[in-house]
Amino acid sequence: MDDLAQFKQTFFAECEELLGDMEGHLMALQSGEGDNNTLHAVFRAIHSIKGGAGAFGFDRLVNFAHIFETVLDLMRDGRLEPTPDSVLLVLRCADILSDLVRAAQNDTELPAEHENEGRKALIDLAATVGVNADPNAADAELAALDAQLAAGGPDVLMNDAPAADAPAAPAAAAAAAPAAPAKAPLLKYLVKFTPRDALYQRANEPLILIRELKELGGFLARANADNIPPLDQIHPEGAYIKWEFEIETDKGEQAIRDVFEFVLDDCELEITCLNPPAAESAEAKQAAAEAAAAAPKLEIKPAAAPSAAASTAAAVPPKPAAAAKPDAAGAAGGEAKHGESKTVRSIRVDLDRVDKLVNMVGELVITHAMIAQQTEHLHADQHPELANGLAELSHHIRDLQESVMAMRAQPVKSVFARLPRLVRELAMMTNKKIRLDMSGENTEIDKTVIEQLGDPLTHMIRNSCDHGIESPEERIAVGKPPEGVIHVSADQRGGRIVIEISDDGRGINREKVMKKAIEKKLIAPDAVLSNEEIDNLIFLPGFSTADTVSNISGRGVGMDVVRQNIQSLGGRVHIQSRPGQGSSFILTLPLTLAVLDGMVLRVGEQSYILPLANIVESLRPEPDQINIVANQSELLRIRGEYVPLVYLHRIFKVPNGIDDPTKALVIIVELEDGSKMGLVVDEIVGQQQVVIKSLEENFDPIRGVGAATILGNGRVSLILDVAGIKYIAEHEVQQRPTQQAARLPAPAMQASA
Amino acid sequence: MEPFTITRSDDVTQLGLVASMDLRAAEPLLHSFHEIMAQGGKVVIDASAVDRLSTPCVQILLSAAQHMEQNGISFVIKSPSDSFVTAFDDLGLFSYLMKWPVQT
């Protein structure tokens, strides 16, 4: 990949983060929770995208972003009131901006009219306060200035203030028009700008900065090219020209600093106000200082260089602070919200490199297990140093593994950020009123899981919008508010992430689902299914209850794909539905796909790994704790609770497994739906951290087995999937051989079975 | 990127600048000038196709012009495009451009 392609890749990755962040702020705006800081954050995101896009010549994107940021600038300055209509326009235009970014990324051309409506609406909105946001008008201004230049020679002061003998530049003149409320004084600044080599090496371009400065007001550029070296000494990426700019603006010094935001580390910059207001009182100064401290747009972060224009030839250019991993404080407060001046240093590392590191740590874990196994026969008191060394090594490996996994962890926010737009669009297409609530966006999960979570989430949201939420009329008729609510939440429970998508719609029409399933021959006509089983029919391939195929939920290929995708991630999905009240899709996903803490079990001659997260307790039951129900299933009575027993050796047809639970061990495991099961095994060998080797990648999926691993003795061992085992136990394996019918079930149990 | 074209007829070497004179073009531009200077003779810099002009390329042009002026090499900027002129103008270097012979 050449440098440019690498810069572009970085730019688009950062755009994705910026758009995601922006979406979060837009949601706040939409819900009325936004404030000026929210507008600042949205403005900054657009400004960053524009900066990078300019460096790569994505003119259409730059053009639209320019108009968009002009309107947001007017909003944050208080000149434009953020009314419901204007907020709606901002939301729509954010979607258009995303489309333009993606079109640039995919090198596709959107139809010319794609942004026209939004563009016109933005220009019209800006015009209501006398500002011309149309960059074409700025072109006209340039032409006028060219004429001035031609007449006056070089270094003509290009003042936007209306002059009697010069055609006023429409945009800037309008910006300086007296229509603006509480107009700031017109101040003159001298800006000394000396780029360093790094500025060019990071693909930054002074021309872009200069053209942005020109938009602030009256502008004069003086270049000093005295240091240009001879032709045989010049370096193509050297910085030899320095500039002095005189700028007359009412936008304040910070607006000038904002222009240099992404190059501050790579230049010398000195800004002096040439005509500070003379009558400024101490109180006014104090107030200005307080305002400056409170306004996040004044925040300058040397480390926050988000545009690809700021990318370096090195593999690790700076990363936008806004996209930095939220730590506990960040998650609680949100840096954009408070605008505290924090220095967040981060780097962007190619995922392949991290993956290699993860693999190496995995191998290290296996090697450690092998050494530990080889030395377990040695007495610790005879080899205290070896024992201590191994214990320390184990500790360090665990720390190392956790650190590496933390590098891969990302807040689910990055995938949640796409949802508001999806819901907005679906609500529009279905003529429904739908509000999206989200919580737990800062829950962190492995990047691989995040990457593959987008499609399933989209399918489920579509399903909720299309089938779940009713039309406003229907909702009113059944006594619900016209606006439906979809709540998406993420939460870490034990070693897994639980993502829940709930709606307050009509719930699953079980009668219709049964009818459709019989019609499609997915179940027998006389099948008797529980409510839960009926609900889960929607995950069968080819199932769809939509009377007409819509382009929203598709052709019934959605929910089975959702289940497949989630299962391939080592996760599970199930649905809970309450007729008339709504449905919830519950996804449980592993935190990581690389390692897990497991218990090594022996059954016959075989070893299995049971994930520690599933284990509640283990015990050797007394005979009177075992009850047999309907001469089929064995139940373990434990502290007043009945837990079905499942013999692992019968599930996997392992010879010589212990058949009597009172002589074997019962491990009580908990499933994601809260149900419990007693796994009967011969012996617990010990606890171990194991490296997950995907069976799907290396072999084929096997029900009841989540993955495989390599043990310390070099043998391959299967990692159990308790939900799959439960399924096999319920559907495929006769759990209780007839010769074991000696223990009779208690009558009470028969009744409750 | 598209390559610079160098054509030579009689004692005149013409360098055709490309449309996108971005950062990536700076190094090839410098090499082109090295090649032209080695050949000697009058130099015509055809700037008619320039659509984007970056500061690094401007610096190379300034250095080349300085070299030619100091070594008595005659040169001319041929048909500079609007983008070419605007870039010099925006950079505050219009006065430098005005000192060079321009052939429209």
PDB file of N, CA and C in Angstrom, chain A residues 293-355:
ATOM      1  N   ALA A 293     -12.818  29.617  29.340  1.00  0.00           N
ATOM      2  CA  ALA A 293     -12.601  28.355  30.061  1.00  0.00           C
ATOM      3  C   ALA A 293     -13.774  27.411  29.869  1.00  0.00           C
ATOM      4  N   ALA A 294     -14.962  27.999  29.722  1.00  0.00           N
ATOM      5  CA  ALA A 294     -16.158  27.156  29.640  1.00  0.00           C
ATOM      6  C   ALA A 294     -16.400  26.609  28.242  1.00  0.00           C
ATOM      7  N   ALA A 295     -15.830  27.289  27.259  1.00  0.00           N
ATOM      8  CA  ALA A 295     -16.171  26.901  25.884  1.00  0.00           C
ATOM      9  C   ALA A 295     -15.229  25.839  25.353  1.00  0.00           C
ATOM     10  N   PRO A 296     -15.767  24.671  25.049  1.00  0.00           N
ATOM     11  CA  PRO A 296     -14.882  23.605  24.580  1.00  0.00           C
ATOM     12  C   PRO A 296     -14.268  23.895  23.227  1.00  0.00           C
ATOM     13  N   LYS A 297     -14.876  24.786  22.472  1.00  0.00           N
ATOM     14  CA  LYS A 297     -14.290  25.029  21.153  1.00  0.00           C
ATOM     15  C   LYS A 297     -12.935  25.705  21.294  1.00  0.00           C
ATOM     16  N   LEU A 298     -12.662  26.211  22.503  1.00  0.00           N
ATOM     17  CA  LEU A 298     -11.368  26.853  22.708  1.00  0.00           C
ATOM     18  C   LEU A 298     -10.285  25.839  23.025  1.00  0.00           C
ATOM     19  N   GLU A 299     -10.733  24.619  23.213  1.00  0.00           N
ATOM     20  CA  GLU A 299      -9.791  23.588  23.628  1.00  0.00           C
ATOM     21  C   GLU A 299      -8.844  23.227  22.492  1.00  0.00           C
ATOM     22  N   ILE A 300      -7.581  23.296  22.789  1.00  0.00           N
ATOM     23  CA  ILE A 300      -6.604  22.898  21.791  1.00  0.00           C
ATOM     24  C   ILE A 300      -5.881  21.677  22.316  1.00  0.00           C
ATOM     25  N   LYS A 301      -5.946  20.626  21.580  1.00  0.00           N
ATOM     26  CA  LYS A 301      -5.257  19.411  22.024  1.00  0.00           C
ATOM     27  C   LYS A 301      -4.152  19.078  21.053  1.00  0.00           C
ATOM     28  N   PRO A 302      -2.940  19.237  21.469  1.00  0.00           N
ATOM     29  CA  PRO A 302      -1.856  18.915  20.549  1.00  0.00           C
ATOM     30  C   PRO A 302      -1.929  17.479  20.060  1.00  0.00           C
ATOM     31  N   ALA A 303      -2.451  16.597  20.903  1.00  0.00           N
ATOM     32  CA  ALA A 303      -2.481  15.191  20.499  1.00  0.00           C
ATOM     33  C   ALA A 303      -3.661  14.881  19.604  1.00  0.00           C
ATOM     34  N   ALA A 304      -4.633  15.781  19.576  1.00  0.00           N
ATOM     35  CA  ALA A 304      -5.844  15.458  18.830  1.00  0.00           C
ATOM     36  C   ALA A 304      -5.723  15.914  17.400  1.00  0.00           C
ATOM     37  N   ALA A 305      -5.193  15.080  16.577  1.00  0.00           N
ATOM     38  CA  ALA A 305      -5.034  15.421  15.171  1.00  0.00           C
ATOM     39  C   ALA A 305      -5.823  14.443  14.330  1.00  0.00           C
ATOM     40  N   PRO A 306      -7.131  14.666  14.208  1.00  0.00           N
ATOM     41  CA  PRO A 306      -7.948  13.603  13.688  1.00  0.00           C
ATOM     42  C   PRO A 306      -7.941  13.452  12.169  1.00  0.00           C
ATOM     43  N   SER A 307      -7.604  14.458  11.444  1.00  0.00           N
ATOM     44  CA  SER A 307      -7.792  14.302  10.010  1.00  0.00           C
ATOM     45  C   SER A 307      -6.661  13.495   9.405  1.00  0.00           C
ATOM     46  N   ALA A 308      -6.995  12.885   8.301  1.00  0.00           N
ATOM     47  CA  ALA A 308      -5.962  12.123   7.629  1.00  0.00           C
ATOM     48  C   ALA A 308      -4.892  13.056   7.109  1.00  0.00           C
ATOM     49  N   ALA A 309      -5.275  14.313   6.979  1.00  0.00           N
ATOM     50  CA  ALA A 309      -4.276  15.276   6.563  1.00  0.00           C
ATOM     51  C   ALA A 309      -3.141  15.321   7.569  1.00  0.00           C
ATOM     52  N   ALA A 310      -3.480  14.926   8.777  1.00  0.00           N
ATOM     53  CA  ALA A 310      -2.452  14.937   9.804  1.00  0.00           C
ATOM     54  C   ALA A 310      -1.765  13.589   9.951  1.00  0.00           C
ATOM     55  N   SER A 311      -2.120  12.682   9.086  1.00  0.00           N
ATOM     56  CA  SER A 311      -1.511  11.365   9.182  1.00  0.00           C
ATOM     57  C   SER A 311      -0.039  11.447   8.830  1.00  0.00           C
ATOM     58  N   THR A 312       0.690  10.563   9.393  1.00  0.00           N
ATOM     59  CA  THR A 312       2.108  10.581   9.092  1.00  0.00           C
ATOM     60  C   THR A 312       2.477   9.389   8.249  1.00  0.00           C
ATOM     61  N   ALA A 313       3.681   9.448   7.731  1.00  0.00           N
ATOM     62  CA  ALA A 313       4.136   8.303   6.964  1.00  0.00           C
ATOM     63  C   ALA A 313       4.389   7.129   7.894  1.00  0.00           C
ATOM     64  N   ALA A 314       4.574   7.438   9.172  1.00  0.00           N
ATOM     65  CA  ALA A 314       4.742   6.358  10.131  1.00  0.00           C
ATOM     66  C   ALA A 314       3.440   5.592  10.264  1.00  0.00           C
ATOM     67  N   ALA A 315       3.570   4.369  10.773  1.00  0.00           N
ATOM     68  CA  ALA A 315       2.364   3.539  10.851  1.00  0.00           C
ATOM     69  C   ALA A 315       1.455   3.965  11.976  1.00  0.00           C
ATOM     70  N   VAL A 316       1.942   4.846  12.815  1.00  0.00           N
ATOM     71  CA  VAL A 316       1.151   5.158  13.993  1.00  0.00           C
ATOM     72  C   VAL A 316       0.919   6.663  14.127  1.00  0.00           C
ATOM     73  N   PRO A 317       0.124   7.247  13.255  1.00  0.00           N
ATOM     74  CA  PRO A 317      -0.163   8.661  13.395  1.00  0.00           C
ATOM     75  C   PRO A 317      -1.074   8.905  14.596  1.00  0.00           C
ATOM     76  N   PRO A 318      -1.170  10.175  15.018  1.00  0.00           N
ATOM     77  CA  PRO A 318      -1.999  10.457  16.185  1.00  0.00           C
ATOM     78  C   PRO A 318      -3.452  10.114  15.908  1.00  0.00           C
ATOM     79  N   LYS A 319      -4.160   9.898  16.958  1.00  0.00           N
ATOM     80  CA  LYS A 319      -5.560   9.503  16.856  1.00  0.00           C
ATOM     81  C   LYS A 319      -6.399  10.583  17.497  1.00  0.00           C
ATOM     82  N   PRO A 320      -7.611  10.821  17.002  1.00  0.00           N
ATOM     83  CA  PRO A 320      -8.415  11.864  17.612  1.00  0.00           C
ATOM     84  C   PRO A 320      -8.734  11.521  19.061  1.00  0.00           C
ATOM     85  N   ALA A 321      -8.612  12.539  19.900  1.00  0.00           N
ATOM     86  CA  ALA A 321      -8.872  12.296  21.304  1.00  0.00           C
ATOM     87  C   ALA A 321     -10.297  11.836  21.522  1.00  0.00           C
ATOM     88  N   ALA A 322     -11.201  12.346  20.698  1.00  0.00           N
ATOM     89  CA  ALA A 322     -12.599  11.981  20.864  1.00  0.00           C
ATOM     90  C   ALA A 322     -12.813  10.498  20.657  1.00  0.00           C
ATOM     91  N   ALA A 323     -11.926   9.874  19.883  1.00  0.00           N
ATOM     92  CA  ALA A 323     -12.120   8.456  19.604  1.00  0.00           C
ATOM     93  C   ALA A 323     -11.315   7.585  20.551  1.00  0.00           C
ATOM     94  N   ALA A 324     -10.622   8.238  21.468  1.00  0.00           N
ATOM     95  CA  ALA A 324      -9.817   7.450  22.381  1.00  0.00           C
ATOM     96  C   ALA A 324     -10.707   6.592  23.254  1.00  0.00           C
ATOM     97  N   LYS A 325     -10.137   5.501  23.713  1.00  0.00           N
ATOM     98  CA  LYS A 325     -10.910   4.575  24.539  1.00  0.00           C
ATOM     99  C   LYS A 325     -11.447   5.300  25.754  1.00  0.00           C
ATOM    100  N   PRO A 326     -12.696   5.142  26.058  1.00  0.00           N
ATOM    101  CA  PRO A 326     -13.210   5.795  27.243  1.00  0.00           C
ATOM    102  C   PRO A 326     -12.760   5.042  28.487  1.00  0.00           C
ATOM    103  N   ASP A 327     -12.056   5.708  29.329  1.00  0.00           N
ATOM    104  CA  ASP A 327     -11.731   5.074  30.591  1.00  0.00           C
ATOM    105  C   ASP A 327     -12.913   5.318  31.515  1.00  0.00           C
ATOM    106  N   ALA A 328     -12.752   4.906  32.751  1.00  0.00           N
ATOM    107  CA  ALA A 328     -13.901   5.026  33.641  1.00  0.00           C
ATOM    108  C   ALA A 328     -14.374   6.466  33.729  1.00  0.00           C
ATOM    109  N   ALA A 329     -13.418   7.383  33.854  1.00  0.00           N
ATOM    110  CA  ALA A 329     -13.799   8.786  33.969  1.00  0.00           C
ATOM    111  C   ALA A 329     -14.403   9.283  32.675  1.00  0.00           C
ATOM    112  N   GLY A 330     -13.775   8.900  31.580  1.00  0.00           N
ATOM    113  CA  GLY A 330     -14.275   9.332  30.276  1.00  0.00           C
ATOM    114  C   GLY A 330     -15.676   8.839  30.041  1.00  0.00           C
ATOM    115  N   ALA A 331     -15.910   7.589  30.427  1.00  0.00           N
ATOM    116  CA  ALA A 331     -17.226   7.015  30.221  1.00  0.00           C
ATOM    117  C   ALA A 331     -18.259   7.741  31.059  1.00  0.00           C
ATOM    118  N   ALA A 332     -17.848   8.123  32.251  1.00  0.00           N
ATOM    119  CA  ALA A 332     -18.816   8.785  33.118  1.00  0.00           C
ATOM    120  C   ALA A 332     -19.092  10.205  32.667  1.00  0.00           C
ATOM    121  N   GLY A 333     -18.052  10.877  32.254  1.00  0.00           N
ATOM    122  CA  GLY A 333     -18.229  12.287  31.951  1.00  0.00           C
ATOM    123  C   GLY A 333     -18.402  12.586  30.496  1.00  0.00           C
ATOM    124  N   GLY A 334     -17.575  12.003  29.670  1.00  0.00           N
ATOM    125  CA  GLY A 334     -17.613  12.304  28.242  1.00  0.00           C
ATOM    126  C   GLY A 334     -16.805  13.544  27.990  1.00  0.00           C
ATOM    127  N   GLU A 335     -15.673  13.415  27.316  1.00  0.00           N
ATOM    128  CA  GLU A 335     -14.787  14.574  27.187  1.00  0.00           C
ATOM    129  C   GLU A 335     -15.397  15.689  26.370  1.00  0.00           C
ATOM    130  N   ALA A 336     -16.172  15.319  25.370  1.00  0.00           N
ATOM    131  CA  ALA A 336     -16.760  16.362  24.538  1.00  0.00           C
ATOM    132  C   ALA A 336     -17.793  17.150  25.322  1.00  0.00           C
ATOM    133  N   LYS A 337     -18.419  16.471  26.261  1.00  0.00           N
ATOM    134  CA  LYS A 337     -19.479  17.108  27.035  1.00  0.00           C
ATOM    135  C   LYS A 337     -18.922  18.226  27.903  1.00  0.00           C
ATOM    136  N   HIS A 338     -17.790  17.945  28.520  1.00  0.00           N
ATOM    137  CA  HIS A 338     -17.276  18.930  29.456  1.00  0.00           C
ATOM    138  C   HIS A 338     -16.134  19.749  28.903  1.00  0.00           C
ATOM    139  N   GLY A 339     -15.530  19.219  27.871  1.00  0.00           N
ATOM    140  CA  GLY A 339     -14.471  19.976  27.242  1.00  0.00           C
ATOM    141  C   GLY A 339     -13.305  20.255  28.140  1.00  0.00           C
ATOM    142  N   GLU A 340     -13.030  19.346  29.084  1.00  0.00           N
ATOM    143  CA  GLU A 340     -11.877  19.577  29.939  1.00  0.00           C
ATOM    144  C   GLU A 340     -10.623  19.415  29.106  1.00  0.00           C
ATOM    145  N   SER A 341      -9.623  20.199  29.486  1.00  0.00           N
ATOM    146  CA  SER A 341      -8.398  20.134  28.717  1.00  0.00           C
ATOM    147  C   SER A 341      -7.581  18.949  29.181  1.00  0.00           C
ATOM    148  N   LYS A 342      -7.739  17.835  28.498  1.00  0.00           N
ATOM    149  CA  LYS A 342      -7.001  16.623  28.856  1.00  0.00           C
ATOM    150  C   LYS A 342      -6.045  16.319  27.727  1.00  0.00           C
ATOM    151  N   THR A 343      -4.885  15.848  28.075  1.00  0.00           N
ATOM    152  CA  THR A 343      -3.979  15.418  27.035  1.00  0.00           C
ATOM    153  C   THR A 343      -4.114  13.916  26.887  1.00  0.00           C
ATOM    154  N   VAL A 344      -4.712  13.500  25.803  1.00  0.00           N
ATOM    155  CA  VAL A 344      -4.892  12.074  25.577  1.00  0.00           C
ATOM    156  C   VAL A 344      -3.948  11.653  24.466  1.00  0.00           C
ATOM    157  N   ARG A 345      -3.004  10.831  24.815  1.00  0.00           N
ATOM    158  CA  ARG A 345      -2.044  10.375  23.815  1.00  0.00           C
ATOM    159  C   ARG A 345      -2.481   9.003  23.335  1.00  0.00           C
ATOM    160  N   SER A 346      -2.656   8.860  22.077  1.00  0.00           N
ATOM    161  CA  SER A 346      -3.016   7.540  21.576  1.00  0.00           C
ATOM    162  C   SER A 346      -2.374   7.341  20.217  1.00  0.00           C
ATOM    163  N   ILE A 347      -2.273   6.078  19.850  1.00  0.00           N
ATOM    164  CA  ILE A 347      -1.696   5.773  18.549  1.00  0.00           C
ATOM    165  C   ILE A 347      -2.653   4.873  17.797  1.00  0.00           C
ATOM    166  N   ARG A 348      -2.507   4.855  16.507  1.00  0.00           N
ATOM    167  CA  ARG A 348      -3.335   3.967  15.686  1.00  0.00           C
ATOM    168  C   ARG A 348      -2.439   2.826  15.216  1.00  0.00           C
ATOM    169  N   VAL A 349      -2.812   1.645  15.551  1.00  0.00           N
ATOM    170  CA  VAL A 349      -1.989   0.477  15.209  1.00  0.00           C
ATOM    171  C   VAL A 349      -2.792  -0.436  14.299  1.00  0.00           C
ATOM    172  N   ASP A 350      -2.164  -0.934  13.287  1.00  0.00           N
ATOM    173  CA  ASP A 350      -2.819  -1.863  12.382  1.00  0.00           C
ATOM    174  C   ASP A 350      -3.311  -3.070  13.175  1.00  0.00           C
ATOM    175  N   LEU A 351      -4.553  -3.471  12.895  1.00  0.00           N
ATOM    176  CA  LEU A 351      -5.148  -4.565  13.657  1.00  0.00           C
ATOM    177  C   LEU A 351      -4.362  -5.859  13.501  1.00  0.00           C
ATOM    178  N   ASP A 352      -3.783  -6.073  12.334  1.00  0.00           N
ATOM    179  CA  ASP A 352      -3.002  -7.297  12.110  1.00  0.00           C
ATOM    180  C   ASP A 352      -1.876  -7.433  13.136  1.00  0.00           C
ATOM    181  N   ARG A 353      -1.289  -6.291  13.448  1.00  0.00           N
ATOM    182  CA  ARG A 353      -0.180  -6.325  14.417  1.00  0.00           C
ATOM    183  C   ARG A 353      -0.676  -6.748  15.788  1.00  0.00           C
ATOM    184  N   VAL A 354      -1.842  -6.221  16.159  1.00  0.00           N
ATOM    185  CA  VAL A 354      -2.403  -6.587  17.461  1.00  0.00           C
ATOM    186  C   VAL A 354      -2.779  -8.071  17.438  1.00  0.00           C
ATOM    187  N   ASP A 355      -3.344  -8.508  16.314  1.00  0.00           N
ATOM    188  CA  ASP A 355      -3.730  -9.925  16.206  1.00  0.00           C
ATOM    189  C   ASP A 355      -2.520 -10.838  16.367  1.00  0.00           C
TER     190      ASP A 355
END
